[in-house]
Amino acid sequence: MSATLREVAERAGVSVRTVSNVVSGFALVAPETRARVQRALDELSYRPNAAARHLRGGRSGLVALVVPELSTPYFGELAGRFADEADARSLMLLVQQTGGDPDRERELLDGVRGQVVDGLIMSPWALSPAELRRRPGGAPLVLLGEQDADGLLDHVVADNVAAARDMTRHLLGLGRTRIAVIGLQPHLHNATAARRLEGYRQALAEAGLTPDPAREVAVRRLHRADGAAAMRGLLDAGTPVDAVFCFSDQLALGALHAATERGLRVPADLAVAGFDDVEDGRYANPPLTTIAPDKAAIVTAALDCLAARLDRTTGPGRPDEPAEPRTIVVGHRLEVRASTRGPSSSR
Amino acid sequence: MSATLREVAERAGVSVRTVSNVVSGFALVAPETRARVQRALDELSYRPNAAARHLRGGRSGLVALVVPELSTPYFGELAGRFADEADARSLMLLVQQTGGDPDRERELLDGVRGQVVDGLIMSPWALSPAELRRRPGGAPLVLLGEQDADGLLDHVVADNVAAARDMTRHLLGLGRTRIAVIGLQPHLHNATAARRLEGYRQALAEAGLTPDPAREVAVRRLHRADGAAAMRGLLDAGTPVDAVFCFSDQLALGALHAATERGLRVPADLAVAGFDDVEDGRYANPPLTTIAPDKAAIVTAALDCLAARLDRTTGPGRPDEPAEPRTIVVGHRLEVRASTRGPSSSR
DNA sequence: ATGAAAGCGCTAACAC
DNA sequence: GTGTTAGCGCTTTCAT
């Protein structure tokens, strides 16, 4: 057990008040006293007790990051960035996984195991907007990704419609006209896939093409296996396809795998594109064309947003008047790589 | 802010003591009283205050997982498993990243920001065994991976010598005799690479082959880029190579990329193998042969080990006599896939 | 079976 | 500039 403030005070021959002042560096302390206290602090290798500070101050310095799956490269990368940025802001990151389970999402939302965290950043998957809004827990919440709850809760999001339109235009520009999409998730409340589908259809319409339901494939999850299965399904059905735009890099990597397995040449026979820009995609064979959302901005915006809420909860000012919920849109970039770059084979 | 115990007590017309008993379900409470208290609890939607419990009880229920990099698939997967298993044990997981920075490792070891956690599980990278042992912080520690500190600290590890020997034998069994290894890390204190090198050399010796220093390649980090650079270096130097065994799947994926880029056929011209069994490897083109450590066992063993320490710190029993440090060896499996399966081309 | 009260370590309002 | 002290919400010993 570490030394307490009182022990340090006794040793230095001062009161706890003075030691506390030295530790927090707040009030003025006589230089000589400060030196004496500092020595006692060092000798006893004092560490402030986090529990006491939390109890007293009402802030734990903990922020929860709630994601569907940490093993997914996208969320792994994001979590890593959040951990670093939280650290830079003297916050600690509590990571929680939901596995896409609605009950688990609800449970975490209600209060991460006994009100330990000051606030939470969540990437919901299965919860409806209504459920997201009704939260007994009370800690400030920032949402990641499209939620159909725009304007009612703080959230950080990429312009999925525009991004999907950009990608589809790129594929059309390559001369591909039978473009399939893989990644619809009609069973989820998460609106991301719906927005991307919308962007895709917009681009088709611009080019005077009619969307073909057979080329819009739903998946249950966003793993490689799902992408591979979807690709095989497309091929088995005999649907003519010269490009696939997958709604995640994982799906695209799976689709690439399945296409290669069936002897298709990518990109000659089939162009393959993803979404997320995870490292795997850069080193895929061939490297994967993708949409790169500005991840650094996502992390910064989410933490800024949360920090603002925390300040008005604990900090000075009018805590009654709830701040207007903010929607922050981060940028994205089309990253063209070899999986779509080559010419289409004549057919 | 949630209701306090005293508010509930007032409402139910009993003392805080009784409410506390109902909440913790510990002591005997008259059924009728219990019902009344329970109702008050529900009406006020009481949630125990974690800070107060922590201050009083000395346990926060938080466990830190300290890894070099969360964005690495291996650690991402592991972190995900830890999050789930911690949850099953009513613990919360605090995730910290070191980026392989020794200062950061030291800092986290010294006390994860003010003694918030009950214990920590760490995968050290750059810290020497001596530094790992001298810890002012005091919270129980379990190490992940080889550390050269065997027997002095609790740690969970795979049999890296045996695993590397298994893989090398597999490659030799395929008729490959010019086997290179990529992944030495002489600049680190982490002993993992050294052990794998040892297993590789043992297998070569068994086959009557002499290790060639030109075929033992060091890397700075374990990313795909490092594997690709190492592979290119090998090829540029003109060292004859018919197989590469990389000490991580990431390195192997990079090597695969570089080899393909240079027009080599895998596995015909070059067999490529990795270590870790991350999902990327299964969907690589071709799928990657690898060593699959028993990740579930790593997670279970590490948490069991930590739980045992926690019990003797806070729980009953003789807290003075420090338990014998434990070294737990988890199993591994050779996972043969297409990247080594095919026949070597005649040359 | 239940109540009263001490005290975990810290911060800050109130004295001087 | 520094000392004294109340109290954050909870658990638990000591009474009854």
JSON list of N, CA and C (backbone and C1' of nucleotides) in Angstrom, two decimals, chain A residues 5 17 20 46 49 52-53 56, chain C residues 8-15:
[
{"chain": "A", "resi": 5, "resn": "LEU", "atom": "N", "xyz": [-1.57, 10.83, 2.34]},
{"chain": "A", "resi": 5, "resn": "LEU", "atom": "CA", "xyz": [-1.28, 12.24, 2.46]},
{"chain": "A", "resi": 5, "resn": "LEU", "atom": "C", "xyz": [-0.91, 12.59, 3.90]},
{"chain": "A", "resi": 17, "resn": "ARG", "atom": "N", "xyz": [-3.29, 19.70, 4.31]},
{"chain": "A", "resi": 17, "resn": "ARG", "atom": "CA", "xyz": [-3.67, 20.75, 3.39]},
{"chain": "A", "resi": 17, "resn": "ARG", "atom": "C", "xyz": [-2.48, 21.19, 2.54]},
{"chain": "A", "resi": 20, "resn": "SER", "atom": "N", "xyz": [-1.34, 18.52, 0.16]},
{"chain": "A", "resi": 20, "resn": "SER", "atom": "CA", "xyz": [-2.28, 18.47, -0.96]},
{"chain": "A", "resi": 20, "resn": "SER", "atom": "C", "xyz": [-1.98, 19.59, -1.95]},
{"chain": "A", "resi": 46, "resn": "TYR", "atom": "N", "xyz": [5.14, 8.71, -2.54]},
{"chain": "A", "resi": 46, "resn": "TYR", "atom": "CA", "xyz": [3.69, 8.91, -2.46]},
{"chain": "A", "resi": 46, "resn": "TYR", "atom": "C", "xyz": [3.02, 8.84, -3.83]},
{"chain": "A", "resi": 49, "resn": "ASN", "atom": "N", "xyz": [-4.19, 8.46, -4.18]},
{"chain": "A", "resi": 49, "resn": "ASN", "atom": "CA", "xyz": [-5.15, 7.36, -4.24]},
{"chain": "A", "resi": 49, "resn": "ASN", "atom": "C", "xyz": [-6.31, 7.72, -5.17]},
{"chain": "A", "resi": 52, "resn": "ALA", "atom": "N", "xyz": [-10.01, 7.63, -3.74]},
{"chain": "A", "resi": 52, "resn": "ALA", "atom": "CA", "xyz": [-10.37, 8.78, -2.90]},
{"chain": "A", "resi": 52, "resn": "ALA", "atom": "C", "xyz": [-10.61, 10.02, -3.76]},
{"chain": "A", "resi": 53, "resn": "ARG", "atom": "N", "xyz": [-9.75, 10.21, -4.73]},
{"chain": "A", "resi": 53, "resn": "ARG", "atom": "CA", "xyz": [-9.93, 11.36, -5.62]},
{"chain": "A", "resi": 53, "resn": "ARG", "atom": "C", "xyz": [-11.25, 11.26, -6.37]},
{"chain": "A", "resi": 56, "resn": "ARG", "atom": "N", "xyz": [-14.14, 11.89, -3.99]},
{"chain": "A", "resi": 56, "resn": "ARG", "atom": "CA", "xyz": [-14.20, 13.29, -3.63]},
{"chain": "A", "resi": 56, "resn": "ARG", "atom": "C", "xyz": [-14.60, 14.17, -4.82]},
{"chain": "C", "resi": 8, "resn": "DC", "atom": "P", "xyz": [-8.86, 5.41, 8.37]},
{"chain": "C", "resi": 8, "resn": "DC", "atom": "O5'", "xyz": [-8.67, 4.93, 6.87]},
{"chain": "C", "resi": 8, "resn": "DC", "atom": "C5'", "xyz": [-8.83, 3.57, 6.47]},
{"chain": "C", "resi": 8, "resn": "DC", "atom": "C4'", "xyz": [-9.32, 3.57, 5.04]},
{"chain": "C", "resi": 8, "resn": "DC", "atom": "C3'", "xyz": [-8.71, 4.68, 4.20]},
{"chain": "C", "resi": 8, "resn": "DC", "atom": "O3'", "xyz": [-7.55, 4.17, 3.53]},
{"chain": "C", "resi": 8, "resn": "DC", "atom": "C1'", "xyz": [-11.10, 4.49, 3.86]},
{"chain": "C", "resi": 9, "resn": "DG", "atom": "P", "xyz": [-6.12, 4.87, 3.77]},
{"chain": "C", "resi": 9, "resn": "DG", "atom": "O5'", "xyz": [-6.20, 6.13, 2.83]},
{"chain": "C", "resi": 9, "resn": "DG", "atom": "C5'", "xyz": [-6.26, 5.96, 1.42]},
{"chain": "C", "resi": 9, "resn": "DG", "atom": "C4'", "xyz": [-6.59, 7.28, 0.78]},
{"chain": "C", "resi": 9, "resn": "DG", "atom": "C3'", "xyz": [-5.59, 8.40, 1.08]},
{"chain": "C", "resi": 9, "resn": "DG", "atom": "O3'", "xyz": [-5.14, 8.91, -0.17]},
{"chain": "C", "resi": 9, "resn": "DG", "atom": "C1'", "xyz": [-7.81, 9.13, 1.45]},
{"chain": "C", "resi": 10, "resn": "DC", "atom": "P", "xyz": [-4.24, 10.20, -0.32]},
{"chain": "C", "resi": 10, "resn": "DC", "atom": "O5'", "xyz": [-5.35, 11.27, -0.68]},
{"chain": "C", "resi": 10, "resn": "DC", "atom": "C5'", "xyz": [-6.03, 11.16, -1.93]},
{"chain": "C", "resi": 10, "resn": "DC", "atom": "C4'", "xyz": [-7.21, 12.08, -1.95]},
{"chain": "C", "resi": 10, "resn": "DC", "atom": "C3'", "xyz": [-6.86, 13.55, -2.02]},
{"chain": "C", "resi": 10, "resn": "DC", "atom": "O3'", "xyz": [-7.01, 13.99, -3.36]},
{"chain": "C", "resi": 10, "resn": "DC", "atom": "C1'", "xyz": [-8.66, 13.09, -0.49]},
{"chain": "C", "resi": 11, "resn": "DT", "atom": "P", "xyz": [-6.44, 15.47, -3.72]},
{"chain": "C", "resi": 11, "resn": "DT", "atom": "O5'", "xyz": [-7.69, 16.38, -3.34]},
{"chain": "C", "resi": 11, "resn": "DT", "atom": "C5'", "xyz": [-8.86, 16.27, -4.13]},
{"chain": "C", "resi": 11, "resn": "DT", "atom": "C4'", "xyz": [-9.92, 17.20, -3.61]},
{"chain": "C", "resi": 11, "resn": "DT", "atom": "C3'", "xyz": [-9.59, 18.69, -3.73]},
{"chain": "C", "resi": 11, "resn": "DT", "atom": "O3'", "xyz": [-10.75, 19.30, -4.28]},
{"chain": "C", "resi": 11, "resn": "DT", "atom": "C1'", "xyz": [-10.20, 18.17, -1.48]},
{"chain": "C", "resi": 12, "resn": "DA", "atom": "P", "xyz": [-10.66, 20.76, -4.86]},
{"chain": "C", "resi": 12, "resn": "DA", "atom": "O5'", "xyz": [-11.40, 21.59, -3.72]},
{"chain": "C", "resi": 12, "resn": "DA", "atom": "C5'", "xyz": [-12.72, 21.19, -3.35]},
{"chain": "C", "resi": 12, "resn": "DA", "atom": "C4'", "xyz": [-13.15, 22.01, -2.15]},
{"chain": "C", "resi": 12, "resn": "DA", "atom": "C3'", "xyz": [-12.77, 23.49, -2.25]},
{"chain": "C", "resi": 12, "resn": "DA", "atom": "O3'", "xyz": [-13.80, 24.22, -1.60]},
{"chain": "C", "resi": 12, "resn": "DA", "atom": "C1'", "xyz": [-11.80, 22.59, -0.34]},
{"chain": "C", "resi": 13, "resn": "DA", "atom": "P", "xyz": [-14.04, 25.72, -2.03]},
{"chain": "C", "resi": 13, "resn": "DA", "atom": "O5'", "xyz": [-15.31, 26.09, -1.14]},
{"chain": "C", "resi": 13, "resn": "DA", "atom": "C5'", "xyz": [-16.08, 25.07, -0.50]},
{"chain": "C", "resi": 13, "resn": "DA", "atom": "C4'", "xyz": [-16.23, 25.38, 0.98]},
{"chain": "C", "resi": 13, "resn": "DA", "atom": "C3'", "xyz": [-16.22, 26.87, 1.33]},
{"chain": "C", "resi": 13, "resn": "DA", "atom": "O3'", "xyz": [-17.17, 27.10, 2.37]},
{"chain": "C", "resi": 13, "resn": "DA", "atom": "C1'", "xyz": [-14.46, 25.80, 2.47]},
{"chain": "C", "resi": 14, "resn": "DC", "atom": "P", "xyz": [-17.39, 28.56, 2.97]},
{"chain": "C", "resi": 14, "resn": "DC", "atom": "O5'", "xyz": [-16.43, 28.52, 4.23]},
{"chain": "C", "resi": 14, "resn": "DC", "atom": "C5'", "xyz": [-16.65, 27.55, 5.25]},
{"chain": "C", "resi": 14, "resn": "DC", "atom": "C4'", "xyz": [-15.67, 27.78, 6.38]},
{"chain": "C", "resi": 14, "resn": "DC", "atom": "C3'", "xyz": [-15.51, 29.24, 6.80]},
{"chain": "C", "resi": 14, "resn": "DC", "atom": "O3'", "xyz": [-15.83, 29.34, 8.18]},
{"chain": "C", "resi": 14, "resn": "DC", "atom": "C1'", "xyz": [-13.39, 28.20, 6.53]},
{"chain": "C", "resi": 15, "resn": "DA", "atom": "P", "xyz": [-15.62, 30.71, 8.96]},
{"chain": "C", "resi": 15, "resn": "DA", "atom": "O5'", "xyz": [-14.07, 30.60, 9.27]},
{"chain": "C", "resi": 15, "resn": "DA", "atom": "C5'", "xyz": [-13.60, 31.15, 10.45]},
{"chain": "C", "resi": 15, "resn": "DA", "atom": "C4'", "xyz": [-12.46, 30.32, 10.98]},
{"chain": "C", "resi": 15, "resn": "DA", "atom": "C3'", "xyz": [-11.43, 31.22, 11.68]},
{"chain": "C", "resi": 15, "resn": "DA", "atom": "O3'", "xyz": [-11.20, 30.73, 12.98]},
{"chain": "C", "resi": 15, "resn": "DA", "atom": "C1'", "xyz": [-10.39, 29.95, 9.92]}
]
